[in-house]
mmCIF file of C-alpha atoms and ligand atoms in Angstrom:
data_model
loop_
_atom_site.group_PDB
_atom_site.id
_atom_site.type_symbol
_atom_site.label_atom_id
_atom_site.label_comp_id
_atom_site.label_asym_id
_atom_site.label_seq_id
_atom_site.Cartn_x
_atom_site.Cartn_y
_atom_site.Cartn_z
ATOM 1 C CA MET A 1 -27.464 -27.780 -0.103
ATOM 2 C CA ALA A 2 -23.664 -27.652 2.031
ATOM 3 C CA ASP A 3 -21.783 -28.478 -0.800
ATOM 4 C CA GLU A 4 -22.965 -25.725 -3.402
ATOM 5 C CA PRO A 5 -20.358 -23.532 -4.169
ATOM 6 C CA LEU A 6 -20.470 -19.583 -2.939
ATOM 7 C CA ASN A 7 -21.225 -17.028 -4.808
ATOM 8 C CA ILE A 8 -18.402 -13.991 -5.857
ATOM 9 C CA THR A 9 -20.877 -11.994 -3.224
ATOM 10 C CA GLN A 10 -20.874 -14.211 -0.390
ATOM 11 C CA ALA A 11 -17.128 -15.689 -1.356
ATOM 12 C CA GLN A 12 -15.866 -11.478 -1.150
ATOM 13 C CA ALA A 13 -18.030 -11.281 2.279
ATOM 14 C CA MET A 14 -16.449 -14.250 3.890
ATOM 15 C CA ILE A 15 -12.674 -12.196 3.147
ATOM 16 C CA ALA A 16 -13.597 -9.467 4.453
ATOM 17 C CA GLY A 17 -14.976 -11.010 7.368
ATOM 18 C CA PHE A 18 -11.437 -12.355 8.246
ATOM 19 C CA SER A 19 -9.774 -9.222 7.237
ATOM 20 C CA SER A 20 -8.159 -7.173 9.826
ATOM 21 C CA LEU A 21 -6.345 -3.744 9.538
ATOM 22 C CA LEU A 22 -2.434 -4.070 9.461
ATOM 23 C CA PRO A 23 -0.729 -1.987 12.348
ATOM 24 C CA ALA A 24 0.526 1.664 11.926
ATOM 25 C CA GLU A 25 4.010 2.411 11.830
ATOM 26 C CA THR A 26 6.027 5.564 11.042
ATOM 27 C CA THR A 27 7.269 5.436 7.458
ATOM 28 C CA ALA A 28 9.062 7.914 5.621
ATOM 29 C CA ALA A 29 6.987 10.470 3.494
ATOM 30 C CA ASP A 30 9.330 9.434 0.233
ATOM 31 C CA ASP A 31 8.175 5.839 1.571
ATOM 32 C CA ALA A 32 4.321 6.238 1.810
ATOM 33 C CA LEU A 33 2.912 6.840 -1.378
ATOM 34 C CA GLY A 34 -0.049 4.743 -1.618
ATOM 35 C CA LEU A 35 -0.326 4.121 2.051
ATOM 36 C CA VAL A 36 -3.173 5.135 4.485
ATOM 37 C CA LEU A 37 -2.427 7.753 6.721
ATOM 38 C CA ALA A 38 -3.224 6.450 10.293
ATOM 39 C CA GLU A 39 -2.730 10.248 12.318
ATOM 40 C CA GLN A 40 -4.094 13.708 11.329
ATOM 41 C CA VAL A 41 -1.643 15.776 9.954
ATOM 42 C CA ILE A 42 -1.398 19.578 11.946
ATOM 43 C CA ALA A 43 0.296 22.173 9.811
ATOM 44 C CA SER A 44 3.523 22.782 12.153
ATOM 45 C CA GLY A 45 4.293 26.277 11.097
ATOM 46 C CA ASP A 46 2.372 28.872 8.716
ATOM 47 C CA VAL A 47 2.897 28.253 4.941
ATOM 48 C CA PRO A 48 4.555 30.398 3.852
ATOM 49 C CA SER A 49 6.143 31.057 7.025
ATOM 50 C CA ARG A 50 6.826 34.530 5.976
ATOM 51 C CA ALA A 51 5.348 36.745 3.637
ATOM 52 C CA ASN A 52 7.372 36.678 0.344
ATOM 53 C CA SER A 53 7.364 37.681 -3.247
ATOM 54 C CA ALA A 54 5.274 35.987 -6.127
ATOM 55 C CA MET A 55 7.591 37.812 -8.749
ATOM 56 C CA ASP A 56 10.862 38.188 -9.551
ATOM 57 C CA GLY A 57 11.568 42.467 -9.558
ATOM 58 C CA PHE A 58 11.300 44.815 -6.976
ATOM 59 C CA ALA A 59 10.062 45.109 -3.424
ATOM 60 C CA ALA A 60 8.974 48.777 -2.485
ATOM 61 C CA ARG A 61 6.289 50.842 -0.860
ATOM 62 C CA SER A 62 3.069 51.243 -3.048
ATOM 63 C CA GLY A 63 2.179 54.621 -5.150
ATOM 64 C CA GLU A 64 1.736 56.170 -8.104
ATOM 65 C CA ALA A 65 3.907 55.447 -11.502
ATOM 66 C CA GLY A 66 6.625 57.415 -12.736
ATOM 67 C CA ARG A 67 8.682 57.359 -8.978
ATOM 68 C CA ALA A 68 12.608 56.471 -9.501
ATOM 69 C CA LEU A 69 13.731 54.479 -6.250
ATOM 70 C CA ARG A 70 17.218 53.903 -5.010
ATOM 71 C CA VAL A 71 17.973 50.174 -4.874
ATOM 72 C CA ILE A 72 19.540 49.639 -1.457
ATOM 73 C CA GLY A 73 19.402 45.500 -1.679
ATOM 74 C CA GLU A 74 18.542 42.223 -2.253
ATOM 75 C CA SER A 75 16.512 40.049 -1.308
ATOM 76 C CA ARG A 76 16.757 36.179 -2.979
ATOM 77 C CA ALA A 77 15.216 32.988 -2.100
ATOM 78 C CA GLY A 78 16.554 32.136 0.963
ATOM 79 C CA HIS A 79 18.595 34.859 1.737
ATOM 80 C CA PRO A 80 16.474 37.551 2.962
ATOM 81 C CA CYS A 81 17.532 41.222 3.463
ATOM 82 C CA ASP A 82 17.809 42.754 6.750
ATOM 83 C CA VAL A 83 16.752 46.026 5.561
ATOM 84 C CA THR A 84 14.026 48.519 5.870
ATOM 85 C CA VAL A 85 12.601 50.492 2.753
ATOM 86 C CA GLY A 86 11.728 53.821 3.203
ATOM 87 C CA ASP A 87 10.423 56.153 0.265
ATOM 88 C CA GLY A 88 12.249 56.388 -2.582
ATOM 89 C CA GLU A 89 13.728 52.882 -1.773
ATOM 90 C CA ALA A 90 13.436 49.632 -3.266
ATOM 91 C CA VAL A 91 14.987 45.949 -2.865
ATOM 92 C CA ARG A 92 15.781 43.841 -5.879
ATOM 93 C CA ILE A 93 14.036 40.960 -4.546
ATOM 94 C CA SER A 94 13.520 37.185 -6.244
ATOM 95 C CA THR A 95 10.166 34.939 -6.714
ATOM 96 C CA GLY A 96 9.835 33.070 -3.107
ATOM 97 C CA ALA A 97 11.692 35.626 -1.070
ATOM 98 C CA VAL A 98 10.893 37.300 1.992
ATOM 99 C CA MET A 99 9.797 40.606 1.766
ATOM 100 C CA PRO A 100 11.560 43.310 3.455
ATOM 101 C CA GLU A 101 10.221 45.585 6.113
ATOM 102 C CA GLY A 102 8.578 48.424 4.749
ATOM 103 C CA ALA A 103 7.835 47.027 1.347
ATOM 104 C CA ASP A 104 4.439 46.319 0.771
ATOM 105 C CA ALA A 105 4.195 45.786 -3.438
ATOM 106 C CA VAL A 106 6.545 44.217 -5.513
ATOM 107 C CA ALA A 107 7.240 45.414 -9.037
ATOM 108 C CA PRO A 108 7.884 43.028 -11.444
ATOM 109 C CA ILE A 109 10.738 43.324 -13.409
ATOM 110 C CA GLU A 110 8.250 43.785 -16.558
ATOM 111 C CA VAL A 111 7.093 47.184 -15.450
ATOM 112 C CA VAL A 112 10.377 49.335 -14.130
ATOM 113 C CA GLU A 113 12.678 50.666 -16.262
ATOM 114 C CA ASP A 114 16.390 49.194 -14.245
ATOM 115 C CA GLU A 115 19.369 51.279 -14.144
ATOM 116 C CA GLY A 116 21.243 49.616 -11.584
ATOM 117 C CA SER A 117 21.525 51.343 -8.522
ATOM 118 C CA ASN A 118 18.106 52.653 -9.680
ATOM 119 C CA VAL A 119 14.686 51.717 -10.524
ATOM 120 C CA THR A 120 11.647 53.903 -12.368
ATOM 121 C CA LEU A 121 8.501 52.153 -11.946
ATOM 122 C CA LEU A 122 6.469 52.486 -14.920
ATOM 123 C CA GLU A 123 3.227 51.581 -13.515
ATOM 124 C CA GLN A 124 1.254 52.528 -10.686
ATOM 125 C CA LEU A 125 1.751 50.242 -7.982
ATOM 126 C CA SER A 126 -1.279 49.126 -5.856
ATOM 127 C CA ALA A 127 -0.373 47.413 -1.906
ATOM 128 C CA GLY A 128 -0.118 44.238 -1.522
ATOM 129 C CA ARG A 129 0.638 43.707 -5.237
ATOM 130 C CA ASN A 130 2.569 40.264 -6.162
ATOM 131 C CA VAL A 131 2.864 39.358 -2.348
ATOM 132 C CA ARG A 132 2.076 36.690 -1.430
ATOM 133 C CA LEU A 133 1.130 36.396 2.721
ATOM 134 C CA ALA A 134 2.398 34.396 5.115
ATOM 135 C CA GLY A 135 -0.055 31.436 6.268
ATOM 136 C CA GLU A 136 -1.827 32.316 3.239
ATOM 137 C CA ASP A 137 -1.794 28.631 2.157
ATOM 138 C CA LEU A 138 -1.797 26.958 5.812
ATOM 139 C CA ARG A 139 -1.920 28.542 9.156
ATOM 140 C CA ALA A 140 -0.393 27.100 11.741
ATOM 141 C CA GLY A 141 -2.355 24.472 13.606
ATOM 142 C CA ASP A 142 -4.774 23.938 10.800
ATOM 143 C CA ALA A 143 -6.141 20.083 10.340
ATOM 144 C CA VAL A 144 -4.223 19.548 7.107
ATOM 145 C CA LEU A 145 -5.377 15.606 6.256
ATOM 146 C CA ALA A 146 -7.370 13.278 8.328
ATOM 147 C CA PRO A 147 -6.808 9.938 9.587
ATOM 148 C CA GLY A 148 -7.661 7.062 6.631
ATOM 149 C CA ARG A 149 -6.330 9.271 3.639
ATOM 150 C CA GLU A 150 -4.620 7.883 1.435
ATOM 151 C CA LEU A 151 -1.745 8.998 0.312
ATOM 152 C CA GLY A 152 -1.160 10.291 -2.840
ATOM 153 C CA PRO A 153 1.565 12.362 -4.296
ATOM 154 C CA VAL A 154 -0.061 15.572 -3.720
ATOM 155 C CA GLU A 155 -0.868 14.783 -0.194
ATOM 156 C CA LEU A 156 2.517 13.156 0.553
ATOM 157 C CA GLY A 157 3.523 17.174 -1.189
ATOM 158 C CA ILE A 158 1.649 18.724 1.540
ATOM 159 C CA ALA A 159 2.354 16.224 4.319
ATOM 160 C CA VAL A 160 5.927 17.418 3.860
ATOM 161 C CA ALA A 161 4.712 21.659 3.361
ATOM 162 C CA ALA A 162 3.142 20.706 6.486
ATOM 163 C CA GLY A 163 6.125 20.143 8.451
ATOM 164 C CA ARG A 164 6.672 16.481 8.405
ATOM 165 C CA ALA A 165 9.311 14.163 7.405
ATOM 166 C CA GLU A 166 7.648 11.191 8.530
ATOM 167 C CA LEU A 167 3.973 9.561 8.790
ATOM 168 C CA GLN A 168 1.962 7.778 10.690
ATOM 169 C CA CYS A 169 0.667 5.011 8.103
ATOM 170 C CA VAL A 170 -1.356 1.644 7.818
ATOM 171 C CA ARG A 171 2.017 -0.611 7.048
ATOM 172 C CA ARG A 172 2.260 -2.152 3.351
ATOM 173 C CA ALA A 173 0.992 -5.451 3.190
ATOM 174 C CA ARG A 174 3.576 -8.331 3.057
ATOM 175 C CA VAL A 175 2.933 -10.771 0.373
ATOM 176 C CA ALA A 176 4.384 -14.014 -0.610
ATOM 177 C CA VAL A 177 3.620 -15.219 -4.289
ATOM 178 C CA ILE A 178 4.135 -19.050 -4.756
ATOM 179 C CA GLY A 179 3.929 -20.646 -8.644
ATOM 180 C CA THR A 180 2.780 -24.418 -8.285
ATOM 181 C CA GLY A 181 3.348 -26.836 -11.200
ATOM 182 C CA ASP A 182 6.404 -29.471 -12.356
ATOM 183 C CA GLU A 183 6.160 -28.334 -15.921
ATOM 184 C CA LEU A 184 6.757 -24.652 -14.871
ATOM 185 C CA ARG A 185 10.068 -22.889 -15.877
ATOM 186 C CA GLU A 186 11.648 -19.514 -15.164
ATOM 187 C CA PRO A 187 11.101 -16.361 -17.812
ATOM 188 C CA GLY A 188 13.244 -16.998 -20.538
ATOM 189 C CA ALA A 189 14.203 -20.593 -20.119
ATOM 190 C CA LYS A 190 14.225 -23.049 -22.832
ATOM 191 C CA LEU A 191 11.430 -25.361 -22.822
ATOM 192 C CA ALA A 192 11.119 -28.972 -23.100
ATOM 193 C CA ALA A 193 8.044 -30.659 -24.955
ATOM 194 C CA GLY A 194 4.717 -30.042 -22.278
ATOM 195 C CA GLU A 195 6.688 -27.300 -20.041
ATOM 196 C CA LEU A 196 5.948 -23.689 -19.982
ATOM 197 C CA HIS A 197 7.146 -20.444 -18.794
ATOM 198 C CA ASP A 198 5.843 -19.323 -14.931
ATOM 199 C CA SER A 199 3.524 -16.362 -16.355
ATOM 200 C CA ASN A 200 1.822 -16.255 -13.314
ATOM 201 C CA LEU A 201 4.416 -15.917 -10.540
ATOM 202 C CA THR A 202 5.453 -12.940 -12.512
ATOM 203 C CA THR A 203 1.793 -11.230 -12.759
ATOM 204 C CA LEU A 204 0.925 -11.860 -8.954
ATOM 205 C CA GLN A 205 3.872 -10.410 -8.232
ATOM 206 C CA ALA A 206 3.365 -7.173 -10.247
ATOM 207 C CA LEU A 207 -1.055 -7.310 -8.897
ATOM 208 C CA VAL A 208 0.381 -7.453 -5.749
ATOM 209 C CA ARG A 209 2.773 -4.520 -5.796
ATOM 210 C CA ALA A 210 0.172 -2.789 -8.332
ATOM 211 C CA ALA A 211 -2.683 -2.806 -5.099
ATOM 212 C CA GLY A 212 0.190 -1.180 -2.837
ATOM 213 C CA ALA A 213 1.269 -4.137 -0.694
ATOM 214 C CA GLU A 214 4.673 -5.603 -0.974
ATOM 215 C CA VAL A 215 6.131 -9.037 -2.364
ATOM 216 C CA VAL A 216 8.543 -10.675 0.446
ATOM 217 C CA LEU A 217 8.506 -13.933 -1.510
ATOM 218 C CA ALA A 218 8.278 -15.090 -4.579
ATOM 219 C CA SER A 219 9.059 -18.417 -5.377
ATOM 220 C CA HIS A 220 7.936 -21.678 -7.652
ATOM 221 C CA VAL A 221 7.734 -24.951 -6.005
ATOM 222 C CA GLY A 222 6.892 -28.085 -7.897
ATOM 223 C CA ASP A 223 4.376 -30.610 -7.593
ATOM 224 C CA ASP A 224 5.393 -32.407 -4.380
ATOM 225 C CA PRO A 225 3.767 -32.632 -0.877
ATOM 226 C CA ALA A 226 7.304 -32.203 1.462
ATOM 227 C CA ALA A 227 8.325 -29.512 -1.129
ATOM 228 C CA THR A 228 5.759 -27.357 -0.956
ATOM 229 C CA MET A 229 4.602 -27.859 2.681
ATOM 230 C CA SER A 230 8.028 -26.282 3.683
ATOM 231 C CA ARG A 231 7.706 -23.194 0.601
ATOM 232 C CA PHE A 232 4.199 -22.584 2.480
ATOM 233 C CA ALA A 233 5.144 -22.307 6.013
ATOM 234 C CA GLU A 234 8.176 -20.152 4.754
ATOM 235 C CA ALA A 235 5.778 -18.093 3.631
ATOM 236 C CA LEU A 236 3.440 -18.198 6.255
ATOM 237 C CA SER A 237 6.327 -17.029 8.603
ATOM 238 C CA GLN A 238 6.756 -14.335 6.536
ATOM 239 C CA ALA A 239 3.740 -12.720 5.139
ATOM 240 C CA ASP A 240 0.532 -11.239 5.874
ATOM 241 C CA LEU A 241 -1.142 -12.528 3.076
ATOM 242 C CA VAL A 242 -0.046 -15.846 0.693
ATOM 243 C CA VAL A 243 -1.390 -16.384 -2.641
ATOM 244 C CA CYS A 244 -0.056 -19.097 -4.377
ATOM 245 C CA SER A 245 -1.496 -20.579 -7.769
ATOM 246 C CA GLY A 246 -2.348 -23.606 -9.436
ATOM 247 C CA GLY A 247 -2.041 -27.585 -7.472
ATOM 248 C CA VAL A 248 -5.284 -26.731 -6.125
ATOM 249 C CA SER A 249 -7.316 -29.114 -7.735
ATOM 250 C CA VAL A 250 -8.356 -32.225 -6.742
ATOM 251 C CA GLY A 251 -5.839 -34.343 -8.684
ATOM 252 C CA PRO A 252 -3.255 -36.396 -7.355
ATOM 253 C CA HIS A 253 -0.646 -34.141 -7.921
ATOM 254 C CA ASP A 254 -2.224 -31.039 -6.633
ATOM 255 C CA HIS A 255 -0.885 -30.485 -3.105
ATOM 256 C CA VAL A 256 -1.948 -27.012 -2.333
ATOM 257 C CA LYS A 257 -5.035 -27.434 0.152
ATOM 258 C CA GLY A 258 -3.566 -30.171 1.690
ATOM 259 C CA ALA A 259 -0.623 -28.445 2.963
ATOM 260 C CA PHE A 260 -1.903 -25.465 3.639
ATOM 261 C CA ILE A 261 -4.236 -27.417 6.412
ATOM 262 C CA GLU A 262 -1.673 -29.506 7.325
ATOM 263 C CA LEU A 263 0.361 -25.940 8.398
ATOM 264 C CA GLY A 264 -2.849 -25.241 10.205
ATOM 265 C CA VAL A 265 -4.690 -22.942 7.935
ATOM 266 C CA GLU A 266 -8.359 -23.455 8.290
ATOM 267 C CA GLU A 267 -10.458 -23.293 5.200
ATOM 268 C CA ARG A 268 -13.025 -20.699 4.871
ATOM 269 C CA PHE A 269 -13.954 -21.896 0.998
ATOM 270 C CA TRP A 270 -13.707 -23.887 -1.591
ATOM 271 C CA ARG A 271 -14.740 -23.185 -4.909
ATOM 272 C CA VAL A 272 -16.604 -20.426 -6.461
ATOM 273 C CA ALA A 273 -19.403 -20.343 -8.439
ATOM 274 C CA LEU A 274 -17.546 -18.226 -11.289
ATOM 275 C CA ARG A 275 -16.101 -19.000 -14.366
ATOM 276 C CA PRO A 276 -13.088 -18.405 -15.018
ATOM 277 C CA GLY A 277 -12.099 -19.766 -11.411
ATOM 278 C CA ARG A 278 -13.963 -22.074 -9.984
ATOM 279 C CA PRO A 279 -11.705 -24.016 -8.134
ATOM 280 C CA THR A 280 -10.665 -21.262 -5.761
ATOM 281 C CA TRP A 281 -9.501 -22.003 -2.017
ATOM 282 C CA PHE A 282 -9.406 -19.755 0.737
ATOM 283 C CA GLY A 283 -8.237 -19.946 4.425
ATOM 284 C CA SER A 284 -6.989 -18.013 6.818
ATOM 285 C CA HIS A 285 -4.223 -18.494 9.846
ATOM 286 C CA GLU A 286 -4.656 -16.201 12.667
ATOM 287 C CA ALA A 287 -4.812 -12.982 11.117
ATOM 288 C CA LYS A 288 -3.023 -14.173 7.795
ATOM 289 C CA LEU A 289 -5.265 -15.117 4.895
ATOM 290 C CA VAL A 290 -4.565 -17.495 2.514
ATOM 291 C CA PHE A 291 -5.375 -17.356 -1.007
ATOM 292 C CA GLY A 292 -5.124 -21.192 -3.562
ATOM 293 C CA LEU A 293 -6.049 -19.642 -6.807
ATOM 294 C CA PRO A 294 -6.104 -22.089 -9.988
ATOM 295 C CA GLY A 295 -3.107 -22.016 -12.002
ATOM 296 C CA ASN A 296 -4.543 -21.067 -15.541
ATOM 297 C CA PRO A 297 -3.468 -17.942 -15.790
ATOM 298 C CA VAL A 298 -6.684 -16.220 -16.352
ATOM 299 C CA SER A 299 -8.177 -17.567 -13.526
ATOM 300 C CA ALA A 300 -5.528 -16.278 -11.436
ATOM 301 C CA ILE A 301 -5.908 -13.271 -12.467
ATOM 302 C CA VAL A 302 -10.051 -12.859 -12.460
ATOM 303 C CA THR A 303 -9.339 -14.835 -8.820
ATOM 304 C CA PHE A 304 -7.005 -12.658 -7.891
ATOM 305 C CA LEU A 305 -8.458 -9.401 -8.721
ATOM 306 C CA LEU A 306 -11.914 -10.402 -7.039
ATOM 307 C CA PHE A 307 -11.061 -11.711 -4.061
ATOM 308 C CA ALA A 308 -7.003 -11.251 -2.821
ATOM 309 C CA ALA A 309 -7.310 -7.416 -4.098
ATOM 310 C CA PRO A 310 -10.092 -6.668 -1.735
ATOM 311 C CA ALA A 311 -8.577 -7.966 1.089
ATOM 312 C CA LEU A 312 -5.380 -6.154 0.180
ATOM 313 C CA ARG A 313 -7.544 -2.789 0.489
ATOM 314 C CA ALA A 314 -8.930 -3.694 3.945
ATOM 315 C CA ILE A 315 -6.234 -4.677 5.448
ATOM 316 C CA GLN A 316 -3.639 -1.863 3.948
ATOM 317 C CA GLY A 317 -7.020 0.770 5.466
ATOM 318 C CA ARG A 318 -8.029 1.321 2.106
ATOM 319 C CA SER A 319 -11.704 1.748 0.700
ATOM 320 C CA PRO A 320 -13.567 -0.538 -1.782
ATOM 321 C CA GLN A 321 -12.534 -0.033 -5.593
ATOM 322 C CA ALA A 322 -15.154 2.353 -6.981
ATOM 323 C CA THR A 323 -17.497 0.277 -8.593
ATOM 324 C CA SER A 324 -18.403 0.696 -12.440
ATOM 325 C CA SER A 325 -20.665 0.128 -15.301
ATOM 326 C CA ALA A 326 -21.762 -0.071 -18.591
ATOM 327 C CA THR A 327 -23.945 -1.443 -21.547
ATOM 328 C CA LEU A 328 -23.545 -4.853 -23.338
ATOM 329 C CA GLY A 329 -22.988 -4.027 -27.102
ATOM 330 C CA GLU A 330 -23.644 -7.288 -28.041
ATOM 331 C CA ALA A 331 -25.463 -10.306 -26.866
ATOM 332 C CA ILE A 332 -23.220 -12.247 -24.575
ATOM 333 C CA ALA A 333 -24.257 -16.155 -23.750
ATOM 334 C CA ARG A 334 -24.478 -16.814 -20.312
ATOM 335 C CA HIS A 335 -23.191 -19.731 -18.198
ATOM 336 C CA PRO A 336 -26.318 -21.596 -16.655
ATOM 337 C CA ASP A 337 -24.876 -21.590 -12.837
ATOM 338 C CA ARG A 338 -22.258 -19.636 -12.506
ATOM 339 C CA ASP A 339 -21.173 -16.035 -12.926
ATOM 340 C CA GLU A 340 -18.650 -15.221 -15.531
ATOM 341 C CA CYS A 341 -15.873 -12.260 -16.001
ATOM 342 C CA VAL A 342 -15.761 -11.426 -19.833
ATOM 343 C CA ARG A 343 -12.654 -9.563 -21.304
ATOM 344 C CA VAL A 344 -14.184 -6.781 -23.053
ATOM 345 C CA ARG A 345 -13.051 -3.494 -24.414
ATOM 346 C CA LEU A 346 -15.032 -0.748 -24.036
ATOM 347 C CA ASP A 347 -16.214 1.446 -26.687
ATOM 348 C CA GLY A 348 -18.641 4.833 -26.037
ATOM 349 C CA GLY A 349 -19.910 3.263 -22.821
ATOM 350 C CA GLU A 350 -20.534 -0.100 -24.148
ATOM 351 C CA VAL A 351 -19.043 -3.159 -23.987
ATOM 352 C CA PHE A 352 -17.335 -5.593 -26.321
ATOM 353 C CA ALA A 353 -15.854 -9.079 -25.474
ATOM 354 C CA THR A 354 -12.201 -9.286 -27.169
ATOM 355 C CA GLY A 355 -12.205 -13.070 -28.494
ATOM 356 C CA PRO A 356 -12.111 -16.383 -26.897
ATOM 357 C CA GLN A 357 -12.715 -16.736 -23.347
ATOM 358 C CA GLY A 358 -11.130 -19.944 -22.025
ATOM 359 C CA SER A 359 -8.699 -19.577 -18.878
ATOM 360 C CA HIS A 360 -5.653 -20.440 -20.707
ATOM 361 C CA ILE A 361 -6.054 -17.399 -23.275
ATOM 362 C CA LEU A 362 -3.934 -14.310 -21.618
ATOM 363 C CA SER A 363 -4.214 -12.890 -25.261
ATOM 364 C CA SER A 364 -7.775 -11.844 -24.656
ATOM 365 C CA VAL A 365 -7.142 -10.580 -21.650
ATOM 366 C CA ALA A 366 -4.377 -8.231 -23.065
ATOM 367 C CA LEU A 367 -6.738 -6.458 -25.535
ATOM 368 C CA ALA A 368 -9.469 -6.100 -22.758
ATOM 369 C CA ASP A 369 -10.080 -2.768 -21.163
ATOM 370 C CA ALA A 370 -12.118 -4.707 -18.353
ATOM 371 C CA LEU A 371 -13.622 -7.752 -17.457
ATOM 372 C CA ALA A 372 -17.651 -7.663 -17.558
ATOM 373 C CA VAL A 373 -19.190 -9.291 -15.149
ATOM 374 C CA ILE A 374 -22.459 -11.540 -16.718
ATOM 375 C CA PRO A 375 -24.392 -12.979 -14.167
ATOM 376 C CA ARG A 376 -25.465 -16.601 -14.064
ATOM 377 C CA GLY A 377 -28.774 -17.057 -16.527
ATOM 378 C CA GLU A 378 -30.223 -19.188 -19.050
ATOM 379 C CA GLY A 379 -29.635 -17.746 -22.825
ATOM 380 C CA SER A 380 -27.827 -14.685 -23.314
ATOM 381 C CA LEU A 381 -28.522 -11.737 -21.966
ATOM 382 C CA ALA A 382 -29.395 -8.957 -24.530
ATOM 383 C CA ALA A 383 -27.451 -6.145 -26.134
ATOM 384 C CA GLY A 384 -28.130 -3.198 -24.150
ATOM 385 C CA SER A 385 -28.124 -4.961 -20.949
ATOM 386 C CA PRO A 386 -26.228 -3.026 -18.226
ATOM 387 C CA ILE A 387 -23.385 -4.857 -16.810
ATOM 388 C CA GLU A 388 -20.900 -4.368 -13.883
ATOM 389 C CA LEU A 389 -17.438 -4.095 -14.848
ATOM 390 C CA LEU A 390 -14.453 -5.055 -12.745
ATOM 391 C CA SER A 391 -11.189 -3.143 -13.134
ATOM 392 C CA LEU A 392 -7.776 -4.864 -14.271
ATOM 393 C CA GLN A 393 -6.557 -2.589 -12.027
ATOM 394 C CA PRO A 394 -6.487 -4.014 -8.337
HETATM 395 P P1 AMP B 401 -3.152 -26.316 -11.916
HETATM 396 O O1 AMP B 401 -4.459 -25.575 -11.303
HETATM 397 O O2 AMP B 401 -1.907 -26.747 -11.497
HETATM 398 O O3 AMP B 401 -3.815 -27.175 -12.490
HETATM 399 O O4 AMP B 401 -2.923 -25.323 -13.348
HETATM 400 C C1 AMP B 401 -4.214 -25.539 -14.665
HETATM 401 C C2 AMP B 401 -3.288 -24.894 -15.910
HETATM 402 O O5 AMP B 401 -2.581 -23.767 -15.255
HETATM 403 C C3 AMP B 401 -2.195 -25.670 -16.289
HETATM 404 O O6 AMP B 401 -2.322 -26.259 -17.377
HETATM 405 C C4 AMP B 401 -0.887 -25.359 -16.067
HETATM 406 O O7 AMP B 401 -0.131 -25.643 -16.944
HETATM 407 C C5 AMP B 401 -0.981 -23.670 -16.238
HETATM 408 N N1 AMP B 401 -0.199 -23.420 -15.249
HETATM 409 C C6 AMP B 401 -0.404 -23.214 -13.511
HETATM 410 N N2 AMP B 401 0.886 -22.565 -12.979
HETATM 411 C C7 AMP B 401 0.905 -21.425 -13.691
HETATM 412 C C8 AMP B 401 1.937 -20.902 -13.576
HETATM 413 N N3 AMP B 401 2.400 -20.125 -12.686
HETATM 414 N N4 AMP B 401 1.756 -20.101 -14.730
HETATM 415 C C9 AMP B 401 1.497 -20.188 -15.864
HETATM 416 N N5 AMP B 401 0.404 -21.332 -16.168
HETATM 417 C C10 AMP B 401 0.226 -21.725 -14.827
HETATM 418 MG MG1 MG B 402 -0.274 -28.103 -11.553
#
């Protein structure tokens, strides 16, 4: 049937078909956390660049214990010592300081008797002891990071060690977040009868940022067609992806779909066989992706995680989130024709519903470790059934 809503997988596939990789741009390493590398990083020099000491102590020639050595200089980190160490000589040396010419080992402070201008070695000193060789970590020309690599703290550190201050990265997605509804008030505002705080705008912005994207516009608009149009036009002019919540249904005060369509956004799907989150709208305009999410807070979260989050991963070059599974710890009733995302807590590989599952009940999401995807069907899904989990982290 043409009007049959898509299921979750079909809707995700539809979105994937319109998700194209954002361009790469030069990014300071300090701003690149979470981005995806769009080039190969090659070590520009040996790391370490010179042989250096692994300990605080004395650089000397290897040999037997009991030798008394004359201290002829000091090599400190960042301040090498330009002398050549001969037999019977030593250089005082710090961790990370360059090994002086002639020395092939370092006696740690703990195994010498330090008399100031002389030291006596209390232990035999074998060649290479406590010496880190040049290039021991990276060799000049080594391929350090491959394109497509997601940049975490360690990747950023090694890129800098390899000589880089900037990296070519797929740029961060620019996202506009818009909450609709006459009844919504700013966080903290005093409420009149029938009003509520706009929690979606805060949650959706946080989800966008947690997905590694940048919020370029966050705004509320009332249930007015002209205001909705102009705010959406602004969003489309600034963002790669627009997420809006509420106003997407077919009531007389729902203007979201009409406004997007009027602005040239093409509807790709409307409604998903999903609970919560059935009234979800997706459209595209050139390379821009537009999500009209339902207004109920839990529906907005679930549909963001199912649909907007994978799109953000795809356009930012990240791989899809790893799937995870668990076992139902209790029987859960099934919806006859919608797959359901049930808020669950995890207990030793088994999951249990956290409480009431209404699409307006945020408190049971706050108790949840994940969402369990309960496929549609008759009756209940029995305790012990394997189920797929959806992470609450995008
Ligand atoms: P709607 O989709 O506009 O019909 O809204 C459905 C329900 O979600 C209504 O009870 C709204 O008050 C509520 N709602 C809509 N937008 C928000 C929001 N930004 N924050 C919290 N609740 C909302
Ligand atoms: Mg509304």
